[in-house]
C-alpha cells in the first residue's frame, strides 16, 4: 500500500498538467466506448487498449456480468449502461472476458459459495445461461470456453436493454466481444460466426 500511496502523492509531479491535456478533461468526457470487464486486478482496460484518460468509460464487476434489463432493485450496471448511451452517446460497447477468471472458475467447478453469499447471489445471474456450456462435454469444459461463453451471454443480456436495441436497429451502436489471455497478452475477438480469433497486429 505504501508504494500506491507514494505514487498517488507524486502523481501531480509526474504528469504535465500545464500542457492542457489534463485540464481539458475537467470540461467534460467524450469516451469512444463503454468497456465492460471483470474487476480482476490483472485486467486493465487502458493498458490493454492503450487508451488515454477520457477515451473509455469503464464498467467492472466480478465476471463482467450484465444483469438483464428490468431486474428489480437498483443496479450500478444498468445505470452505467444507461448513462453511457443516453448522456455520453457511446457508439461502441465491448464486453471483455479473460483467462484465469475466478468467477468463471467458481461456476465451472461448482464451488460451495455459502461462505460468500454476495458472490453466490451475483454469479447466479450468469449461471443459468452458462448451463449448456458447462454441460456441453463429458469432461469439464476448459476455462476459456466458459469465459468466452459468458461473453456471448452478456452481449445477449445487453441486447435486452431498450436503448441498446434501438441503437443497434438504427446502426448507431456496435457490440464487441473480446477475450483477453492474461499470460500471453493476446486479445481474441468474437466474429460473426461465433468463434473467437486473434487478429494479426
Coordinates of N, CA and C in Angstrom, one line a residue:
X1 N 0.8 -1.2 0.0 CA 0.0 0.0 0.0 C 0.9 1.3 0.0
X2 N 2.0 1.2 0.6 CA 2.9 2.4 0.7 C 3.3 2.8 -0.7
X3 N 3.6 1.9 -1.6 CA 4.0 2.3 -2.9 C 2.9 2.9 -3.7
X4 N 1.6 2.4 -3.5 CA 0.5 3.1 -4.1 C 0.3 4.5 -3.6
X5 N 0.4 4.6 -2.3 CA 0.2 6.0 -1.7 C 1.3 6.9 -2.2
X6 N 2.5 6.4 -2.3 CA 3.6 7.3 -2.7 C 3.4 7.8 -4.1
X7 N 2.9 6.8 -5.0 CA 2.7 7.2 -6.4 C 1.5 8.2 -6.5
X8 N 0.5 8.0 -5.7 CA -0.7 8.9 -5.7 C -0.2 10.3 -5.2
X9 N 0.6 10.3 -4.2 CA 1.0 11.6 -3.7 C 1.9 12.4 -4.7
X10 N 2.6 11.7 -5.6 CA 3.5 12.3 -6.5 C 2.9 12.4 -7.9
X11 N 1.6 12.0 -8.1 CA 1.0 11.9 -9.4 C 1.1 13.3 -10.1
X12 N 0.8 14.3 -9.3 CA 0.8 15.7 -9.9 C 2.2 16.1 -10.5
X13 N 3.2 15.5 -9.9 CA 4.6 15.9 -10.3 C 5.0 15.0 -11.5
X14 N 4.3 13.9 -11.8 CA 4.7 13.0 -12.9 C 3.9 13.3 -14.1
X15 N 2.9 14.1 -14.1 CA 2.1 14.4 -15.2 C 2.2 15.9 -15.6
X16 N 2.3 16.2 -16.9 CA 2.4 17.6 -17.3 C 1.0 18.2 -17.4
X17 N 0.5 18.7 -16.3 CA -0.8 19.4 -16.3 C -0.8 20.7 -17.0
X18 N 0.4 21.3 -17.2 CA 0.5 22.6 -17.9 C 0.3 22.5 -19.4
X19 N 0.4 21.3 -19.9 CA 0.2 21.1 -21.4 C -1.3 21.3 -21.8
X20 N -2.2 21.2 -20.8 CA -3.6 21.5 -21.1 C -4.4 20.2 -21.4
X21 N -3.7 19.1 -21.7 CA -4.4 17.8 -22.0 C -5.3 17.4 -20.8
X22 N -4.7 17.4 -19.6 CA -5.4 17.0 -18.4 C -6.4 18.1 -17.9
X23 N -6.1 19.3 -18.1 CA -7.0 20.4 -17.7 C -8.3 20.3 -18.6
X24 N -8.1 19.9 -19.8 CA -9.3 19.9 -20.7 C -10.3 18.8 -20.3
X25 N -9.8 17.8 -19.6 CA -10.6 16.7 -19.1 C -11.7 17.2 -18.1
X26 N -11.4 18.3 -17.4 CA -12.3 18.9 -16.5 C -13.6 19.5 -17.2
X27 N -13.4 19.8 -18.5 CA -14.6 20.3 -19.3 C -15.6 19.3 -19.6
X28 N -15.3 18.1 -19.5 CA -16.3 17.0 -19.9 C -15.6 15.8 -20.4
X29 N -16.3 14.7 -20.5 CA -15.8 13.5 -21.0 C -16.5 13.0 -22.3
X30 N -15.8 12.5 -23.2 CA -16.3 12.1 -24.5 C -15.7 10.8 -24.9
X31 N -16.0 9.7 -24.1 CA -15.4 8.4 -24.4 C -15.9 7.8 -25.7
X32 N -15.0 7.1 -26.3 CA -15.3 6.4 -27.6 C -16.2 5.1 -27.3
X33 N -16.0 4.5 -26.2 CA -16.6 3.2 -26.0 C -16.9 3.0 -24.5
X34 N -17.9 2.1 -24.2 CA -18.1 1.6 -22.9 C -17.4 0.2 -22.9
X35 N -16.6 0.0 -21.9 CA -15.8 -1.2 -21.8 C -16.2 -1.9 -20.5
X36 N -16.9 -3.1 -20.7 CA -17.4 -3.9 -19.6 C -16.4 -5.1 -19.4
X37 N -15.8 -5.1 -18.3 CA -14.9 -6.2 -18.0 C -14.9 -6.6 -16.5
X38 N -14.1 -7.6 -16.2 CA -14.0 -8.1 -14.8 C -13.3 -7.2 -13.9
X39 N -13.6 -7.3 -12.6 CA -12.9 -6.5 -11.6 C -11.5 -7.0 -11.4
X40 N -11.1 -8.1 -11.9 CA -9.8 -8.8 -11.7 C -8.7 -7.7 -11.9
X41 N -7.8 -7.7 -10.9 CA -6.7 -6.6 -10.9 C -5.7 -6.8 -12.0
X42 N -5.7 -8.0 -12.6 CA -4.8 -8.2 -13.7 C -5.3 -7.7 -15.1
X43 N -6.6 -7.3 -15.1 CA -7.2 -6.9 -16.4 C -7.4 -5.4 -16.3
X44 N -6.6 -4.7 -17.1 CA -6.5 -3.2 -17.0 C -6.9 -2.7 -18.4
X45 N -8.1 -2.2 -18.6 CA -8.6 -1.8 -19.9 C -7.7 -0.8 -20.6
X46 N -7.2 0.2 -19.9 CA -6.4 1.2 -20.5 C -5.1 0.7 -20.9
X47 N -4.5 -0.3 -20.2 CA -3.3 -0.9 -20.6 C -3.5 -1.8 -21.8
X48 N -4.6 -2.5 -21.9 CA -4.8 -3.4 -23.0 C -5.1 -2.6 -24.3
X49 N -5.8 -1.6 -24.2 CA -6.2 -0.8 -25.4 C -5.3 0.4 -25.7
X50 N -4.5 0.7 -24.7 CA -3.7 1.9 -24.9 C -4.4 3.2 -24.8
X51 N -5.6 3.1 -24.1 CA -6.5 4.3 -24.1 C -5.9 5.4 -23.1
X52 N -6.1 6.6 -23.5 CA -5.7 7.8 -22.7 C -6.9 8.2 -21.8
X53 N -6.7 9.0 -20.8 CA -7.8 9.4 -20.0 C -8.9 10.0 -20.8
X54 N -10.1 9.6 -20.5 CA -11.2 10.2 -21.2 C -11.7 9.4 -22.4
X55 N -10.9 8.4 -22.8 CA -11.2 7.6 -24.1 C -12.2 6.4 -23.9
X56 N -12.2 5.8 -22.7 CA -13.1 4.7 -22.5 C -13.8 4.9 -21.1
X57 N -15.1 4.5 -21.1 CA -16.0 4.5 -20.0 C -16.0 3.1 -19.5
X58 N -15.6 2.9 -18.2 CA -15.5 1.5 -17.7 C -16.6 1.1 -16.8
X59 N -17.0 -0.2 -17.0 CA -17.9 -0.9 -16.1 C -17.3 -2.2 -15.7
X60 N -16.9 -2.3 -14.4 CA -16.2 -3.5 -14.0 C -16.9 -4.2 -12.8
X61 N -17.0 -5.5 -12.9 CA -17.6 -6.3 -11.8 C -17.1 -7.7 -11.9
X62 N -17.3 -8.5 -10.8 CA -16.9 -9.9 -10.9 C -17.5 -10.6 -12.0
X63 N -16.7 -11.1 -13.0 CA -17.2 -11.9 -14.1 C -17.8 -11.1 -15.2
X64 N -17.6 -9.8 -15.3 CA -18.1 -9.0 -16.4 C -19.5 -9.3 -16.7
X65 N -20.4 -9.3 -15.7 CA -21.8 -9.7 -15.9 C -22.7 -8.5 -16.1
X66 N -23.6 -8.7 -17.0 CA -24.6 -7.6 -17.3 C -26.0 -8.2 -16.9
X67 N -26.5 -7.6 -15.8 CA -27.9 -8.1 -15.4 C -28.9 -7.8 -16.5
X68 N -29.8 -8.8 -16.8 CA -30.8 -8.5 -17.8 C -31.6 -7.3 -17.4
X69 N -32.1 -6.6 -18.5 CA -32.9 -5.4 -18.3 C -34.1 -5.7 -17.4
X70 N -34.5 -4.7 -16.6 CA -35.7 -4.8 -15.8 C -35.6 -5.6 -14.5
X71 N -34.4 -6.0 -14.2 CA -34.2 -6.8 -12.9 C -34.6 -5.9 -11.8
X72 N -35.3 -6.4 -10.8 CA -35.8 -5.5 -9.7 C -34.6 -4.9 -8.9
X73 N -34.8 -3.7 -8.3 CA -33.8 -3.1 -7.5 C -32.8 -2.3 -8.3
X74 N -32.1 -1.4 -7.5 CA -31.1 -0.5 -8.2 C -29.9 -1.4 -8.7
X75 N -29.4 -0.9 -9.8 CA -28.3 -1.7 -10.4 C -27.2 -0.7 -11.0
X76 N -26.0 -0.8 -10.4 CA -25.0 0.1 -10.9 C -24.7 -0.2 -12.4
X77 N -24.8 -1.5 -12.8 CA -24.6 -1.9 -14.2 C -25.6 -1.2 -15.1
X78 N -26.9 -1.3 -14.7 CA -27.9 -0.7 -15.6 C -27.7 0.8 -15.7
X79 N -27.4 1.4 -14.5 CA -27.2 2.9 -14.5 C -26.0 3.3 -15.4
X80 N -24.9 2.5 -15.4 CA -23.8 2.8 -16.2 C -24.0 2.7 -17.6
X81 N -24.7 1.6 -18.0 CA -25.1 1.4 -19.4 C -26.0 2.5 -19.9
X82 N -27.0 2.9 -19.1 CA -27.9 3.9 -19.5 C -27.2 5.3 -19.6
X83 N -26.3 5.6 -18.7 CA -25.6 6.8 -18.8 C -24.7 6.9 -20.0
X84 N -24.0 5.8 -20.3 CA -23.1 5.7 -21.4 C -23.8 5.9 -22.7
X85 N -25.0 5.4 -22.8 CA -25.8 5.6 -24.1 C -26.5 6.9 -24.2
X86 N -27.2 7.3 -23.1 CA -28.1 8.4 -23.2 C -27.4 9.7 -23.0
X87 N -26.3 9.8 -22.2 CA -25.6 11.0 -21.9 C -24.3 11.1 -22.6
X88 N -23.5 10.1 -22.6 CA -22.2 10.1 -23.3 C -22.3 9.8 -24.8
X89 N -23.3 9.1 -25.2 CA -23.5 8.8 -26.6 C -22.5 7.9 -27.2
X90 N -22.0 6.9 -26.4 CA -21.0 6.0 -26.9 C -21.6 5.2 -28.1
X91 N -20.8 4.9 -29.0 CA -21.2 4.1 -30.2 C -20.7 2.7 -30.3
X92 N -19.9 2.4 -29.3 CA -19.3 1.0 -29.2 C -19.4 0.5 -27.8
X93 N -19.7 -0.8 -27.6 CA -19.7 -1.4 -26.3 C -18.9 -2.7 -26.4
X94 N -17.8 -2.8 -25.6 CA -17.0 -4.0 -25.5 C -17.3 -4.8 -24.3
X95 N -17.6 -6.1 -24.4 CA -17.6 -7.0 -23.3 C -16.4 -7.8 -23.3
X96 N -15.5 -7.7 -22.3 CA -14.2 -8.4 -22.4 C -14.1 -9.4 -21.2
X97 N -14.1 -10.7 -21.5 CA -13.8 -11.7 -20.5 C -12.3 -12.0 -20.5
X98 N -11.9 -12.9 -19.7 CA -10.5 -13.1 -19.6 C -10.1 -14.5 -19.1
X99 N -8.9 -14.9 -19.3 CA -8.4 -16.2 -18.8 C -8.2 -16.1 -17.3
X100 N -8.1 -17.3 -16.7 CA -7.9 -17.3 -15.3 C -8.9 -16.6 -14.4
X101 N -10.1 -16.6 -14.9 CA -11.2 -15.8 -14.2 C -11.7 -16.6 -13.0
X102 N -11.6 -16.0 -11.8 CA -12.1 -16.7 -10.6 C -13.6 -16.9 -10.6
X103 N -14.3 -15.9 -11.1 CA -15.8 -16.0 -11.1 C -16.2 -17.2 -12.0
X104 N -15.6 -17.2 -13.2 CA -15.9 -18.3 -14.1 C -15.4 -19.7 -13.6
X105 N -14.3 -19.6 -13.0 CA -13.7 -20.9 -12.4 C -14.7 -21.4 -11.3
X106 N -15.3 -20.5 -10.5 CA -16.2 -21.0 -9.5 C -17.4 -21.6 -10.1
X107 N -17.9 -21.0 -11.2 CA -19.1 -21.6 -11.9 C -18.7 -23.0 -12.5
X108 N -17.6 -23.0 -13.1 CA -17.1 -24.3 -13.7 C -17.0 -25.4 -12.7
X109 N -16.4 -25.1 -11.6 CA -16.1 -26.2 -10.6 C -17.3 -26.4 -9.7
X110 N -18.3 -25.6 -9.7 CA -19.4 -25.8 -8.8 C -19.1 -25.5 -7.4
X111 N -18.2 -24.6 -7.1 CA -17.7 -24.4 -5.7 C -18.8 -24.1 -4.8
X112 N -18.7 -24.5 -3.5 CA -19.7 -24.1 -2.5 C -19.4 -22.7 -2.1
X113 N -20.3 -21.8 -2.4 CA -20.1 -20.4 -2.1 C -20.9 -19.9 -0.9
X114 N -21.3 -20.8 -0.1 CA -22.2 -20.4 1.1 C -21.5 -19.4 2.0
X115 N -20.1 -19.5 2.0 CA -19.4 -18.5 2.9 C -19.3 -17.1 2.2
X116 N -19.7 -17.1 0.9 CA -19.6 -15.8 0.2 C -21.0 -15.6 -0.4
X117 N -22.0 -15.3 0.4 CA -23.4 -15.2 -0.1 C -23.6 -14.1 -1.2
X118 N -22.8 -13.0 -1.1 CA -22.9 -11.9 -2.1 C -22.4 -12.4 -3.4
X119 N -21.3 -13.1 -3.4 CA -20.7 -13.6 -4.6 C -21.6 -14.7 -5.2
X120 N -22.2 -15.5 -4.4 CA -23.1 -16.6 -4.9 C -24.3 -16.0 -5.5
X121 N -24.9 -15.0 -4.9 CA -26.1 -14.3 -5.5 C -25.7 -13.6 -6.8
X122 N -24.6 -13.0 -6.9 CA -24.1 -12.3 -8.1 C -23.9 -13.3 -9.2
X123 N -23.2 -14.4 -9.0 CA -22.9 -15.4 -10.0 C -24.2 -16.1 -10.5
X124 N -25.2 -16.1 -9.6 CA -26.5 -16.8 -10.0 C -27.1 -16.1 -11.2
X125 N -26.7 -14.9 -11.5 CA -27.2 -14.2 -12.7 C -26.7 -14.8 -13.9
X126 N -25.4 -15.2 -13.9 CA -24.8 -15.8 -15.1 C -25.0 -17.3 -15.2
X127 N -25.2 -18.0 -14.1 CA -25.2 -19.4 -14.1 C -26.2 -20.1 -15.0
X128 N -27.4 -19.7 -15.1 CA -28.4 -20.4 -15.9 C -28.0 -20.3 -17.4
X129 N -27.6 -19.2 -17.9 CA -27.2 -19.1 -19.3 C -26.0 -19.8 -19.7
X130 N -25.2 -20.2 -18.7 CA -23.9 -21.0 -19.0 C -24.1 -22.5 -18.8
X131 N -25.3 -22.9 -18.5 CA -25.6 -24.3 -18.3 C -25.2 -25.2 -19.5
X132 N -25.5 -24.7 -20.7 CA -25.2 -25.5 -21.9 C -23.7 -25.6 -22.1
X133 N -23.0 -24.5 -21.8 CA -21.5 -24.6 -21.9 C -20.9 -25.5 -20.9
X134 N -21.4 -25.4 -19.7 CA -20.9 -26.2 -18.6 C -21.2 -27.7 -18.8
X135 N -22.3 -28.0 -19.5 CA -22.7 -29.4 -19.7 C -22.5 -29.9 -21.1
X136 N -21.7 -29.1 -21.9 CA -21.6 -29.5 -23.3 C -20.7 -30.6 -23.6
X137 N -19.9 -31.0 -22.7 CA -18.9 -32.1 -22.9 C -18.9 -33.1 -21.8
X138 N -18.5 -34.3 -22.0 CA -18.5 -35.3 -20.9 C -17.5 -34.8 -19.8
X139 N -16.4 -34.3 -20.3 CA -15.4 -33.7 -19.3 C -15.8 -32.3 -19.1
X140 N -15.2 -31.7 -18.0 CA -15.4 -30.3 -17.7 C -14.9 -29.5 -18.8
X141 N -15.6 -28.4 -19.2 CA -15.1 -27.6 -20.3 C -13.9 -26.8 -19.7
X142 N -13.1 -26.3 -20.6 CA -11.9 -25.5 -20.2 C -12.4 -24.2 -19.8
X143 N -11.6 -23.5 -19.0 CA -12.0 -22.2 -18.5 C -12.2 -21.2 -19.7
X144 N -11.3 -21.2 -20.8 CA -11.6 -20.3 -21.9 C -13.0 -20.5 -22.5
X145 N -13.4 -21.7 -22.6 CA -14.8 -22.0 -23.1 C -15.9 -21.3 -22.3
X146 N -15.7 -21.4 -21.0 CA -16.7 -20.9 -20.1 C -16.6 -19.3 -20.1
X147 N -15.4 -18.8 -20.1 CA -15.3 -17.3 -20.1 C -15.8 -16.7 -21.4
X148 N -15.5 -17.4 -22.5 CA -15.9 -16.9 -23.9 C -17.4 -17.1 -24.0
X149 N -18.0 -18.2 -23.5 CA -19.4 -18.4 -23.5 C -20.1 -17.3 -22.7
X150 N -19.5 -16.9 -21.6 CA -20.1 -15.9 -20.7 C -20.1 -14.5 -21.5
X151 N -19.0 -14.2 -22.3 CA -19.0 -13.0 -23.1 C -20.2 -13.0 -24.0
X152 N -20.4 -14.1 -24.7 CA -21.6 -14.2 -25.6 C -22.9 -14.0 -24.9
X153 N -23.0 -14.6 -23.7 CA -24.3 -14.4 -23.0 C -24.5 -13.0 -22.5
X154 N -23.4 -12.3 -22.1 CA -23.5 -10.9 -21.6 C -23.8 -10.0 -22.8
X155 N -23.4 -10.3 -24.0 CA -23.8 -9.5 -25.1 C -25.3 -9.6 -25.4
X156 N -25.8 -10.9 -25.2 CA -27.2 -11.1 -25.3 C -28.0 -10.3 -24.3
X157 N -27.4 -10.3 -23.0 CA -28.1 -9.6 -22.0 C -28.1 -8.1 -22.3
X158 N -27.1 -7.6 -22.9 CA -27.1 -6.1 -23.3 C -28.2 -5.8 -24.3
X159 N -28.4 -6.8 -25.2 CA -29.5 -6.6 -26.2 C -30.9 -6.5 -25.6
X160 N -31.0 -6.9 -24.3 CA -32.3 -6.8 -23.6 C -32.6 -5.4 -23.2
X161 N -31.7 -4.5 -23.3 CA -31.9 -3.1 -22.9 C -32.5 -2.3 -24.1
X162 N -33.6 -1.7 -23.9 CA -34.3 -1.0 -25.0 C -33.3 0.0 -25.7
X163 N -32.6 0.8 -24.9 CA -31.6 1.7 -25.5 C -30.6 1.1 -26.4
X164 N -30.2 -0.1 -26.0 CA -29.2 -0.8 -26.8 C -29.9 -1.3 -28.1
X165 N -31.0 -1.9 -27.9 CA -31.8 -2.5 -29.1 C -32.1 -1.4 -30.1
X166 N -32.6 -0.3 -29.6 CA -32.9 0.8 -30.6 C -31.7 1.3 -31.3
X167 N -30.6 1.4 -30.7 CA -29.4 1.9 -31.3 C -28.8 0.9 -32.3
X168 N -28.9 -0.4 -31.9 CA -28.5 -1.4 -32.8 C -29.3 -1.5 -34.1
X169 N -30.6 -1.3 -33.9 CA -31.5 -1.3 -35.1 C -31.3 -0.2 -36.0
X170 N -30.9 1.0 -35.5 CA -30.7 2.1 -36.4 C -29.2 2.3 -36.7
X171 N -28.3 1.4 -36.4 CA -26.9 1.4 -36.8 C -26.1 2.4 -36.0
X172 N -26.6 2.8 -34.8 CA -25.9 3.8 -34.0 C -25.0 3.2 -32.9
X173 N -25.0 1.9 -32.9 CA -24.2 1.2 -31.8 C -23.7 -0.1 -32.4
X174 N -22.5 -0.4 -32.0 CA -21.8 -1.7 -32.3 C -21.4 -2.4 -31.0
X175 N -21.7 -3.7 -31.0 CA -21.3 -4.5 -29.8 C -20.1 -5.4 -30.2
X176 N -19.1 -5.5 -29.2 CA -17.9 -6.3 -29.5 C -17.7 -7.3 -28.3
X177 N -17.3 -8.5 -28.7 CA -17.0 -9.5 -27.7 C -15.5 -9.8 -27.7
X178 N -14.8 -9.6 -26.6 CA -13.4 -9.9 -26.5 C -13.0 -10.9 -25.4
X179 N -11.9 -11.6 -25.6 CA -11.4 -12.5 -24.6 C -9.9 -12.2 -24.5
X180 N -9.5 -11.8 -23.3 CA -8.1 -11.4 -23.0 C -7.4 -12.5 -22.3
X181 N -6.2 -12.9 -22.8 CA -5.5 -14.0 -22.3 C -4.3 -13.4 -21.4
X182 N -4.4 -13.5 -20.1 CA -3.5 -12.8 -19.2 C -2.1 -13.2 -19.4
X183 N -1.8 -14.5 -19.6 CA -0.4 -15.0 -19.7 C 0.3 -14.8 -21.0
X184 N -0.5 -14.4 -22.0 CA 0.1 -14.2 -23.3 C -0.1 -12.7 -23.8
X185 N -1.1 -12.1 -23.3 CA -1.5 -10.7 -23.8 C -2.3 -10.7 -25.1
X186 N -2.6 -11.9 -25.6 CA -3.5 -12.0 -26.8 C -4.9 -11.5 -26.5
X187 N -5.5 -10.8 -27.4 CA -6.9 -10.4 -27.3 C -7.6 -11.1 -28.5
X188 N -8.6 -11.9 -28.1 CA -9.4 -12.7 -29.1 C -10.7 -11.9 -29.3
X189 N -11.1 -11.8 -30.6 CA -12.3 -11.0 -30.9 C -13.4 -12.0 -31.4
X190 N -14.6 -11.8 -31.0 CA -15.7 -12.6 -31.4 C -16.1 -12.2 -32.8
X191 N -16.1 -13.2 -33.7 CA -16.5 -13.0 -35.1 C -18.0 -13.2 -35.3
X192 N -18.5 -12.9 -36.5 CA -19.9 -13.1 -36.8 C -20.3 -14.6 -36.8
X193 N -19.3 -15.5 -36.9 CA -19.5 -16.9 -37.0 C -19.6 -17.5 -35.6
X194 N -19.4 -16.6 -34.5 CA -19.5 -17.1 -33.1 C -18.2 -17.6 -32.6
X195 N -17.1 -17.6 -33.4 CA -15.8 -18.0 -32.9 C -14.9 -16.8 -32.4
X196 N -14.0 -17.0 -31.5 CA -13.1 -16.0 -31.0 C -11.8 -16.2 -31.7
X197 N -11.2 -15.2 -32.3 CA -9.9 -15.3 -33.0 C -9.0 -14.1 -32.6
X198 N -7.7 -14.4 -32.7 CA -6.7 -13.4 -32.5 C -6.5 -12.7 -33.9
X199 N -6.6 -11.4 -33.9 CA -6.3 -10.7 -35.2 C -4.9 -10.3 -35.2
X200 N -4.3 -10.5 -36.4 CA -2.9 -10.1 -36.5 C -2.6 -8.7 -36.3
X201 N -1.5 -8.3 -35.7 CA -1.2 -6.9 -35.4 C -0.8 -6.2 -36.7

